[in-house]
mmCIF file of C-alpha atoms in Angstrom:
data_model
loop_
_atom_site.group_PDB
_atom_site.id
_atom_site.type_symbol
_atom_site.label_atom_id
_atom_site.label_comp_id
_atom_site.label_asym_id
_atom_site.label_seq_id
_atom_site.Cartn_x
_atom_site.Cartn_y
_atom_site.Cartn_z
ATOM 1 C CA UNK A 1 16.814 78.791 40.665
ATOM 2 C CA UNK A 2 15.962 78.923 36.986
ATOM 3 C CA UNK A 3 16.181 75.139 36.692
ATOM 4 C CA UNK A 4 14.032 74.648 39.795
ATOM 5 C CA UNK A 5 11.398 76.960 38.338
ATOM 6 C CA UNK A 6 11.296 75.006 35.064
ATOM 7 C CA UNK A 7 10.842 71.713 36.953
ATOM 8 C CA UNK A 8 7.941 73.185 38.952
ATOM 9 C CA UNK A 9 6.312 74.494 35.770
ATOM 10 C CA UNK A 10 6.762 71.102 34.046
ATOM 11 C CA UNK A 11 5.159 69.227 36.968
ATOM 12 C CA UNK A 12 2.248 71.623 37.007
ATOM 13 C CA UNK A 13 1.753 71.148 33.284
ATOM 14 C CA UNK A 14 1.715 67.355 33.651
ATOM 15 C CA UNK A 15 -0.864 67.550 36.439
ATOM 16 C CA UNK A 16 -3.098 69.855 34.384
ATOM 17 C CA UNK A 17 -2.967 67.531 31.372
ATOM 18 C CA UNK A 18 -3.750 64.467 33.407
ATOM 19 C CA UNK A 19 -6.535 66.140 35.459
ATOM 20 C CA UNK A 20 -9.233 65.674 32.746
ATOM 21 C CA UNK A 21 -8.393 61.963 32.499
ATOM 22 C CA UNK A 22 -8.545 61.581 36.251
ATOM 23 C CA UNK A 23 -11.899 63.437 36.508
ATOM 24 C CA UNK A 24 -13.398 61.334 33.679
ATOM 25 C CA UNK A 25 -12.267 58.116 35.333
ATOM 26 C CA UNK A 26 -13.980 59.062 38.596
ATOM 27 C CA UNK A 27 -17.272 60.071 36.932
ATOM 28 C CA UNK A 28 -17.417 57.096 34.502
ATOM 29 C CA UNK A 29 -18.411 53.536 35.444
ATOM 30 C CA UNK A 30 -16.416 51.979 32.545
ATOM 31 C CA UNK A 31 -12.673 51.623 32.974
ATOM 32 C CA UNK A 32 -10.509 53.622 30.624
ATOM 33 C CA UNK A 33 -7.536 51.726 29.194
ATOM 34 C CA UNK A 34 -4.854 54.372 28.900
ATOM 35 C CA UNK A 35 -2.122 51.934 27.863
ATOM 36 C CA UNK A 36 -4.100 49.668 25.537
ATOM 37 C CA UNK A 37 -2.530 51.151 22.440
ATOM 38 C CA UNK A 38 0.272 53.457 21.570
ATOM 39 C CA UNK A 39 -0.783 57.107 21.900
ATOM 40 C CA UNK A 40 1.358 60.144 21.677
ATOM 41 C CA UNK A 41 0.450 63.691 22.596
ATOM 42 C CA UNK A 42 2.698 66.643 22.879
ATOM 43 C CA UNK A 43 1.790 69.457 25.255
ATOM 44 C CA UNK A 44 3.480 72.822 24.937
ATOM 45 C CA UNK A 45 4.469 74.511 28.210
ATOM 46 C CA UNK A 46 6.779 77.304 27.720
ATOM 47 C CA UNK A 47 9.706 76.009 25.731
ATOM 48 C CA UNK A 48 9.183 72.370 26.930
ATOM 49 C CA UNK A 49 7.084 69.585 25.331
ATOM 50 C CA UNK A 50 5.558 66.623 27.173
ATOM 51 C CA UNK A 51 5.202 63.219 25.363
ATOM 52 C CA UNK A 52 2.730 60.548 26.511
ATOM 53 C CA UNK A 53 3.368 56.975 25.237
ATOM 54 C CA UNK A 54 2.404 53.394 26.162
ATOM 55 C CA UNK A 55 4.835 50.723 27.423
ATOM 56 C CA UNK A 56 2.638 47.785 26.258
ATOM 57 C CA UNK A 57 4.452 45.359 23.824
ATOM 58 C CA UNK A 58 3.035 45.164 20.310
ATOM 59 C CA UNK A 59 0.822 42.203 19.436
ATOM 60 C CA UNK A 60 2.561 39.036 18.055
ATOM 61 C CA UNK A 61 -0.513 37.651 16.354
ATOM 62 C CA UNK A 62 -0.131 36.633 12.743
ATOM 63 C CA UNK A 63 -2.144 34.624 10.310
ATOM 64 C CA UNK A 64 -1.696 32.473 7.247
ATOM 65 C CA UNK A 65 -3.264 33.819 4.093
ATOM 66 C CA UNK A 66 -3.464 32.518 0.578
ATOM 67 C CA UNK A 67 -1.501 34.233 -2.182
ATOM 68 C CA UNK A 68 -1.365 32.921 -5.722
ATOM 69 C CA UNK A 69 -3.221 29.825 -4.560
ATOM 70 C CA UNK A 70 -0.672 28.900 -1.878
ATOM 71 C CA UNK A 71 -0.691 29.536 1.894
ATOM 72 C CA UNK A 72 1.775 32.218 3.008
ATOM 73 C CA UNK A 73 3.087 32.692 6.552
ATOM 74 C CA UNK A 74 4.248 36.212 7.507
ATOM 75 C CA UNK A 75 6.797 36.322 10.361
ATOM 76 C CA UNK A 76 9.030 39.203 11.544
ATOM 77 C CA UNK A 77 12.653 38.042 11.599
ATOM 78 C CA UNK A 78 14.655 38.989 14.716
ATOM 79 C CA UNK A 79 17.855 40.081 12.949
ATOM 80 C CA UNK A 80 16.369 42.137 10.124
ATOM 81 C CA UNK A 81 13.471 43.582 12.106
ATOM 82 C CA UNK A 82 11.225 43.141 9.089
ATOM 83 C CA UNK A 83 8.465 40.786 7.974
ATOM 84 C CA UNK A 84 9.351 37.838 5.790
ATOM 85 C CA UNK A 85 6.936 35.768 3.664
ATOM 86 C CA UNK A 86 7.224 31.981 3.678
ATOM 87 C CA UNK A 87 5.298 30.167 0.968
ATOM 88 C CA UNK A 88 4.116 26.813 2.343
ATOM 89 C CA UNK A 89 3.477 23.489 0.629
ATOM 90 C CA UNK A 90 1.180 21.657 3.047
ATOM 91 C CA UNK A 91 1.226 18.301 1.228
ATOM 92 C CA UNK A 92 5.012 18.212 0.758
ATOM 93 C CA UNK A 93 6.451 20.025 3.776
ATOM 94 C CA UNK A 94 6.691 19.122 7.442
ATOM 95 C CA UNK A 95 7.192 21.192 10.586
ATOM 96 C CA UNK A 96 10.922 20.457 10.441
ATOM 97 C CA UNK A 97 11.110 21.839 6.896
ATOM 98 C CA UNK A 98 9.432 25.085 8.010
ATOM 99 C CA UNK A 99 11.887 25.477 10.901
ATOM 100 C CA UNK A 100 14.840 24.853 8.578
ATOM 101 C CA UNK A 101 13.558 27.482 6.139
ATOM 102 C CA UNK A 102 13.273 30.061 8.945
ATOM 103 C CA UNK A 103 16.778 29.338 10.250
ATOM 104 C CA UNK A 104 18.191 29.364 6.720
ATOM 105 C CA UNK A 105 16.598 32.752 6.019
ATOM 106 C CA UNK A 106 17.828 34.411 9.234
ATOM 107 C CA UNK A 107 21.082 33.282 10.851
ATOM 108 C CA UNK A 108 20.069 35.039 14.049
ATOM 109 C CA UNK A 109 17.368 32.443 14.750
ATOM 110 C CA UNK A 110 18.956 30.159 17.326
ATOM 111 C CA UNK A 111 15.843 28.176 18.211
ATOM 112 C CA UNK A 112 12.415 27.697 16.690
ATOM 113 C CA UNK A 113 9.655 25.474 18.064
ATOM 114 C CA UNK A 114 6.019 24.878 17.179
ATOM 115 C CA UNK A 115 3.349 24.339 19.828
ATOM 116 C CA UNK A 116 -0.355 23.747 19.612
ATOM 117 C CA UNK A 117 -2.830 26.303 20.913
ATOM 118 C CA UNK A 118 -3.042 24.445 24.249
ATOM 119 C CA UNK A 119 0.751 24.312 24.715
ATOM 120 C CA UNK A 120 1.668 20.855 23.434
ATOM 121 C CA UNK A 121 4.845 20.615 21.372
ATOM 122 C CA UNK A 122 4.468 19.513 17.756
ATOM 123 C CA UNK A 123 6.882 16.947 16.330
ATOM 124 C CA UNK A 124 9.166 17.972 13.460
ATOM 125 C CA UNK A 125 7.869 15.077 11.358
ATOM 126 C CA UNK A 126 4.274 16.346 11.457
ATOM 127 C CA UNK A 127 3.052 17.448 8.054
ATOM 128 C CA UNK A 128 1.967 21.036 7.547
ATOM 129 C CA UNK A 129 -1.339 19.801 6.183
ATOM 130 C CA UNK A 130 -2.129 18.428 9.641
ATOM 131 C CA UNK A 131 -0.706 21.474 11.426
ATOM 132 C CA UNK A 132 -2.797 23.968 9.441
ATOM 133 C CA UNK A 133 -6.062 22.369 10.556
ATOM 134 C CA UNK A 134 -5.961 24.424 13.775
ATOM 135 C CA UNK A 135 -4.269 27.516 15.175
ATOM 136 C CA UNK A 136 -0.781 27.056 16.615
ATOM 137 C CA UNK A 137 2.040 28.961 18.268
ATOM 138 C CA UNK A 138 5.492 29.528 16.791
ATOM 139 C CA UNK A 139 8.275 30.309 19.287
ATOM 140 C CA UNK A 140 11.376 31.959 17.778
ATOM 141 C CA UNK A 141 14.183 32.923 20.173
ATOM 142 C CA UNK A 142 11.762 32.877 23.151
ATOM 143 C CA UNK A 143 9.321 35.126 21.265
ATOM 144 C CA UNK A 144 5.881 33.568 20.810
ATOM 145 C CA UNK A 145 3.808 34.223 17.682
ATOM 146 C CA UNK A 146 0.152 33.187 17.672
ATOM 147 C CA UNK A 147 -0.503 31.902 14.167
ATOM 148 C CA UNK A 148 -4.099 31.722 12.974
ATOM 149 C CA UNK A 149 -4.638 29.019 10.377
ATOM 150 C CA UNK A 150 -6.954 29.660 7.432
ATOM 151 C CA UNK A 151 -10.406 28.216 7.843
ATOM 152 C CA UNK A 152 -11.070 25.352 5.427
ATOM 153 C CA UNK A 153 -13.689 26.090 2.853
ATOM 154 C CA UNK A 154 -16.397 23.611 2.046
ATOM 155 C CA UNK A 155 -16.045 22.186 -1.418
ATOM 156 C CA UNK A 156 -19.253 21.682 -3.317
ATOM 157 C CA UNK A 157 -20.130 18.349 -4.865
ATOM 158 C CA UNK A 158 -19.885 19.888 -8.333
ATOM 159 C CA UNK A 159 -16.221 20.767 -7.822
ATOM 160 C CA UNK A 160 -15.552 17.281 -6.490
ATOM 161 C CA UNK A 161 -17.121 15.702 -9.541
ATOM 162 C CA UNK A 162 -15.128 18.015 -11.795
ATOM 163 C CA UNK A 163 -11.911 16.985 -10.069
ATOM 164 C CA UNK A 164 -12.780 13.275 -10.424
ATOM 165 C CA UNK A 165 -13.598 13.768 -14.093
ATOM 166 C CA UNK A 166 -10.315 15.575 -14.623
ATOM 167 C CA UNK A 167 -8.405 12.731 -12.972
ATOM 168 C CA UNK A 168 -10.162 10.221 -15.208
ATOM 169 C CA UNK A 169 -9.335 12.221 -18.332
ATOM 170 C CA UNK A 170 -5.673 12.541 -17.302
ATOM 171 C CA UNK A 171 -5.499 8.813 -16.630
ATOM 172 C CA UNK A 172 -6.997 8.029 -20.029
ATOM 173 C CA UNK A 173 -4.587 10.412 -21.753
ATOM 174 C CA UNK A 174 -1.658 8.814 -19.974
ATOM 175 C CA UNK A 175 -2.798 5.362 -21.056
ATOM 176 C CA UNK A 176 -3.349 6.488 -24.643
ATOM 177 C CA UNK A 177 0.129 8.020 -24.852
ATOM 178 C CA UNK A 178 2.221 5.454 -22.972
ATOM 179 C CA UNK A 179 0.259 2.199 -23.064
ATOM 180 C CA UNK A 180 1.042 1.073 -26.646
ATOM 181 C CA UNK A 181 4.778 1.383 -26.128
ATOM 182 C CA UNK A 182 4.512 -0.379 -22.806
ATOM 183 C CA UNK A 183 2.503 -3.179 -24.445
ATOM 184 C CA UNK A 184 5.128 -3.710 -27.119
ATOM 185 C CA UNK A 185 7.922 -3.784 -24.571
ATOM 186 C CA UNK A 186 5.993 -6.175 -22.334
ATOM 187 C CA UNK A 187 5.142 -8.446 -25.279
ATOM 188 C CA UNK A 188 8.809 -8.577 -26.264
ATOM 189 C CA UNK A 189 9.794 -9.539 -22.717
ATOM 190 C CA UNK A 190 7.154 -12.277 -22.589
ATOM 191 C CA UNK A 191 8.218 -13.720 -25.937
ATOM 192 C CA UNK A 192 11.848 -13.806 -24.825
ATOM 193 C CA UNK A 193 10.781 -15.490 -21.588
ATOM 194 C CA UNK A 194 8.806 -18.114 -23.522
ATOM 195 C CA UNK A 195 11.789 -18.873 -25.783
ATOM 196 C CA UNK A 196 14.063 -19.231 -22.763
ATOM 197 C CA UNK A 197 11.669 -21.585 -20.975
ATOM 198 C CA UNK A 198 11.164 -23.688 -24.087
ATOM 199 C CA UNK A 199 14.919 -24.068 -24.515
ATOM 200 C CA UNK A 200 15.243 -25.265 -20.919
ATOM 201 C CA UNK A 201 12.276 -27.613 -21.315
ATOM 202 C CA UNK A 202 13.373 -29.126 -24.636
ATOM 203 C CA UNK A 203 15.794 -31.769 -23.230
ATOM 204 C CA UNK A 204 13.508 -32.435 -20.281
ATOM 205 C CA UNK A 205 10.558 -32.990 -22.599
ATOM 206 C CA UNK A 206 12.510 -35.663 -24.491
ATOM 207 C CA UNK A 207 13.383 -37.553 -21.317
ATOM 208 C CA UNK A 208 9.863 -37.152 -19.999
ATOM 209 C CA UNK A 209 8.313 -38.529 -23.196
ATOM 210 C CA UNK A 210 10.598 -41.608 -23.016
ATOM 211 C CA UNK A 211 9.736 -42.231 -19.381
ATOM 212 C CA UNK A 212 5.998 -41.774 -20.043
ATOM 213 C CA UNK A 213 6.123 -44.283 -22.930
ATOM 214 C CA UNK A 214 7.889 -46.863 -20.779
ATOM 215 C CA UNK A 215 5.522 -46.323 -17.858
ATOM 216 C CA UNK A 216 2.495 -46.682 -20.130
ATOM 217 C CA UNK A 217 3.868 -49.918 -21.599
ATOM 218 C CA UNK A 218 4.546 -51.315 -18.117
ATOM 219 C CA UNK A 219 1.044 -50.372 -16.928
ATOM 220 C CA UNK A 220 -0.601 -52.016 -19.937
ATOM 221 C CA UNK A 221 1.519 -55.113 -19.429
ATOM 222 C CA UNK A 222 0.474 -55.272 -15.752
ATOM 223 C CA UNK A 223 -3.202 -55.075 -16.735
ATOM 224 C CA UNK A 224 -2.861 -57.935 -19.205
ATOM 225 C CA UNK A 225 -0.988 -60.006 -16.638
ATOM 226 C CA UNK A 226 -3.786 -59.436 -14.122
ATOM 227 C CA UNK A 227 -6.397 -60.489 -16.651
ATOM 228 C CA UNK A 228 -4.383 -63.620 -17.485
ATOM 229 C CA UNK A 229 -4.093 -64.549 -13.807
ATOM 230 C CA UNK A 230 -7.852 -64.178 -13.298
ATOM 231 C CA UNK A 231 -8.487 -66.384 -16.359
ATOM 232 C CA UNK A 232 -6.122 -69.065 -15.045
ATOM 233 C CA UNK A 233 -7.801 -68.872 -11.628
ATOM 234 C CA UNK A 234 -11.270 -69.380 -13.142
ATOM 235 C CA UNK A 235 -10.081 -72.318 -15.261
ATOM 236 C CA UNK A 236 -8.353 -73.979 -12.301
ATOM 237 C CA UNK A 237 -11.452 -73.684 -10.114
ATOM 238 C CA UNK A 238 -13.633 -75.218 -12.877
ATOM 239 C CA UNK A 239 -11.231 -78.097 -13.478
ATOM 240 C CA UNK A 240 -11.067 -78.855 -9.720
ATOM 241 C CA UNK A 241 -14.826 -78.682 -9.363
ATOM 242 C CA UNK A 242 -15.894 -80.950 -12.257
ATOM 243 C CA UNK A 243 -12.965 -83.243 -12.839
ATOM 244 C CA UNK A 244 -11.056 -83.641 -9.582
ATOM 245 C CA UNK A 245 -13.357 -82.773 -6.678
ATOM 246 C CA UNK A 246 -17.058 -82.119 -6.286
ATOM 247 C CA UNK A 247 -18.830 -78.821 -5.621
ATOM 248 C CA UNK A 248 -19.213 -79.725 -1.961
ATOM 249 C CA UNK A 249 -15.452 -79.659 -1.587
ATOM 250 C CA UNK A 250 -14.758 -76.554 -3.725
ATOM 251 C CA UNK A 251 -17.521 -74.385 -2.326
ATOM 252 C CA UNK A 252 -15.594 -73.409 0.843
ATOM 253 C CA UNK A 253 -12.474 -72.793 -1.285
ATOM 254 C CA UNK A 254 -14.278 -70.301 -3.563
ATOM 255 C CA UNK A 255 -15.776 -68.630 -0.496
ATOM 256 C CA UNK A 256 -12.371 -67.991 1.051
ATOM 257 C CA UNK A 257 -10.986 -66.782 -2.282
ATOM 258 C CA UNK A 258 -13.809 -64.215 -2.519
ATOM 259 C CA UNK A 259 -13.258 -63.193 1.095
ATOM 260 C CA UNK A 260 -9.530 -62.770 0.477
ATOM 261 C CA UNK A 261 -10.275 -60.549 -2.547
ATOM 262 C CA UNK A 262 -12.493 -58.305 -0.366
ATOM 263 C CA UNK A 263 -9.698 -58.020 2.180
ATOM 264 C CA UNK A 264 -7.272 -57.005 -0.591
ATOM 265 C CA UNK A 265 -9.636 -54.281 -1.888
ATOM 266 C CA UNK A 266 -10.126 -52.894 1.632
ATOM 267 C CA UNK A 267 -6.353 -52.901 2.194
ATOM 268 C CA UNK A 268 -5.976 -50.852 -1.020
ATOM 269 C CA UNK A 269 -8.413 -48.235 0.381
ATOM 270 C CA UNK A 270 -6.576 -48.120 3.720
ATOM 271 C CA UNK A 271 -3.202 -47.522 2.048
ATOM 272 C CA UNK A 272 -4.239 -45.123 -0.722
ATOM 273 C CA UNK A 273 -7.365 -43.472 0.787
ATOM 274 C CA UNK A 274 -9.080 -44.068 -2.588
ATOM 275 C CA UNK A 275 -11.699 -46.478 -3.849
ATOM 276 C CA UNK A 276 -10.495 -49.297 -6.021
ATOM 277 C CA UNK A 277 -11.687 -47.924 -9.371
ATOM 278 C CA UNK A 278 -10.017 -49.318 -12.476
ATOM 279 C CA UNK A 279 -9.121 -45.961 -14.164
ATOM 280 C CA UNK A 280 -7.713 -44.540 -10.928
ATOM 281 C CA UNK A 281 -5.824 -47.745 -10.227
ATOM 282 C CA UNK A 282 -4.324 -47.612 -13.722
ATOM 283 C CA UNK A 283 -3.214 -43.962 -13.282
ATOM 284 C CA UNK A 284 -1.673 -44.807 -9.946
ATOM 285 C CA UNK A 285 0.243 -47.697 -11.441
ATOM 286 C CA UNK A 286 1.388 -45.429 -14.291
ATOM 287 C CA UNK A 287 2.766 -42.866 -11.840
ATOM 288 C CA UNK A 288 4.509 -45.633 -9.911
ATOM 289 C CA UNK A 289 6.383 -46.803 -13.009
ATOM 290 C CA UNK A 290 7.054 -43.217 -14.143
ATOM 291 C CA UNK A 291 8.683 -42.093 -10.887
ATOM 292 C CA UNK A 292 10.578 -45.334 -10.670
ATOM 293 C CA UNK A 293 12.036 -44.718 -14.145
ATOM 294 C CA UNK A 294 12.698 -41.013 -13.347
ATOM 295 C CA UNK A 295 14.694 -41.996 -10.294
ATOM 296 C CA UNK A 296 16.670 -44.440 -12.393
ATOM 297 C CA UNK A 297 17.331 -41.830 -15.111
ATOM 298 C CA UNK A 298 17.920 -39.016 -12.531
ATOM 299 C CA UNK A 299 15.126 -36.948 -14.027
ATOM 300 C CA UNK A 300 14.253 -33.869 -11.875
ATOM 301 C CA UNK A 301 10.457 -33.978 -11.825
ATOM 302 C CA UNK A 302 10.106 -30.915 -9.549
ATOM 303 C CA UNK A 303 12.244 -28.775 -11.832
ATOM 304 C CA UNK A 304 10.234 -29.910 -14.838
ATOM 305 C CA UNK A 305 6.927 -29.066 -13.127
ATOM 306 C CA UNK A 306 8.263 -25.634 -12.110
ATOM 307 C CA UNK A 307 9.309 -24.786 -15.664
ATOM 308 C CA UNK A 308 5.997 -25.996 -17.059
ATOM 309 C CA UNK A 309 4.104 -23.828 -14.566
ATOM 310 C CA UNK A 310 6.146 -20.747 -15.463
ATOM 311 C CA UNK A 311 5.632 -21.380 -19.175
ATOM 312 C CA UNK A 312 1.884 -21.717 -18.706
ATOM 313 C CA UNK A 313 1.727 -18.469 -16.697
ATOM 314 C CA UNK A 314 3.769 -16.526 -19.251
ATOM 315 C CA UNK A 315 1.644 -17.832 -22.131
ATOM 316 C CA UNK A 316 -1.510 -16.787 -20.266
ATOM 317 C CA UNK A 317 -0.074 -13.301 -19.669
ATOM 318 C CA UNK A 318 0.760 -13.000 -23.355
ATOM 319 C CA UNK A 319 -2.756 -14.097 -24.325
ATOM 320 C CA UNK A 320 -4.302 -11.446 -22.062
ATOM 321 C CA UNK A 321 -1.887 -8.795 -23.338
ATOM 322 C CA UNK A 322 -2.946 -9.392 -26.942
ATOM 323 C CA UNK A 323 -6.610 -8.787 -26.068
ATOM 324 C CA UNK A 324 -6.961 -5.106 -24.998
ATOM 325 C CA UNK A 325 -10.677 -5.457 -24.305
ATOM 326 C CA UNK A 326 -10.010 -8.026 -21.582
ATOM 327 C CA UNK A 327 -7.149 -6.217 -19.854
ATOM 328 C CA UNK A 328 -9.311 -4.558 -17.212
ATOM 329 C CA UNK A 329 -11.326 -7.708 -16.450
ATOM 330 C CA UNK A 330 -10.665 -10.043 -13.527
ATOM 331 C CA UNK A 331 -9.059 -13.389 -14.201
ATOM 332 C CA UNK A 332 -12.192 -15.425 -13.508
ATOM 333 C CA UNK A 333 -14.084 -13.489 -16.211
ATOM 334 C CA UNK A 334 -11.371 -14.112 -18.805
ATOM 335 C CA UNK A 335 -10.958 -17.851 -18.319
ATOM 336 C CA UNK A 336 -13.199 -19.900 -20.605
ATOM 337 C CA UNK A 337 -16.209 -21.509 -19.008
ATOM 338 C CA UNK A 338 -16.056 -25.259 -18.689
#
C-alpha cells in the first residue's frame, strides 16, 4: 500500500508539472518545441525527484577553420569519444589521404567516405583544394558529419601584385646564386662535346677534302672539254660552209644543230627540274663527281653531315652561353641579320 501511494503521488506530481506546458500550448498559436534541445528540471515531490530530458540526438555539424594559417578539421572520433584536430594541406593532400589519416588516428574507424552536399560520392583521388570549395558530408562508421567549408576570401589586387613581385625577386635570387655555377658546368660540357665531335670529324674531314679536290678537278676538266667541243664544232661548220659546201647546203644543217641543242636543254629541265644555268650546272656536276668518289672510297656522307650539324649546334649554344645579355632573347633576335 505504501508503494502504491508513492506511485499515485508521483503521477500527480508529473501531471501538475506538465499542466502549465499543456495550458500554454493550447493558448498559444506558435508551436512549442519541447525536445529541440536538452533540458533538465528536477521537481521535488516528497522524497522523489522527477527529471525531464530530451531524446533528440546531438547535432553532427562541424566546420573547417583556419589555425596558424592552415585549415583545421575537427571531428569526434568514435573510439575515444573526443574531438580530434586534423591539419589539412589542400594543395598537397587528397581525399584518400584524409581518410587514411582518420583511420590511422583511430583504429575503431572501419569505414570513412566523403560525399558532396547533394549526396554524390567523392573520389579518393580528388584534391582537398577542390573539395573545400563547397560544403560536404563525411560519413564515419555510418555516422554522417556535415562539414562546412571556409568561405574563400577575395584577394585584393595589391596582394596579388605583392605576391608576383615576391616571386620575381625569389627567381632573381635563385638565378644570382645558382646560375654562375650552372654556366660553368654547362660550358665545360659543351667544350668537351666540341672536342669529341672534332676528334670524330678529323679523319672524315681529310677524306672529304680529298674527294672535294678530285671532284673540283673533274668538274673543271669537263668544262674545258665542253668548250673545246664547241670550238671544234664551230670550226667544222665554217670549213664545210666556205671550203667544201656552200651556205645553201649548210643552212639546214646548222638549223637542226640549233634545234637539237634546244631539245637537250629542255631535257635537262625535265630531268633536274632546274633551269640550265652555268653555275648551277657546275655545282650539280661537282656533286655528281663527289658522290661517285665517296661511293668508291666508302665515305659515309650522312654520318659526316650529322656530325657537322651537331658541331654547329653545340658551337652556337656555346656562343649564346658566353653572352649573358642575349640569354633571354629568342633565337631569331640573336642571329645576325643578313
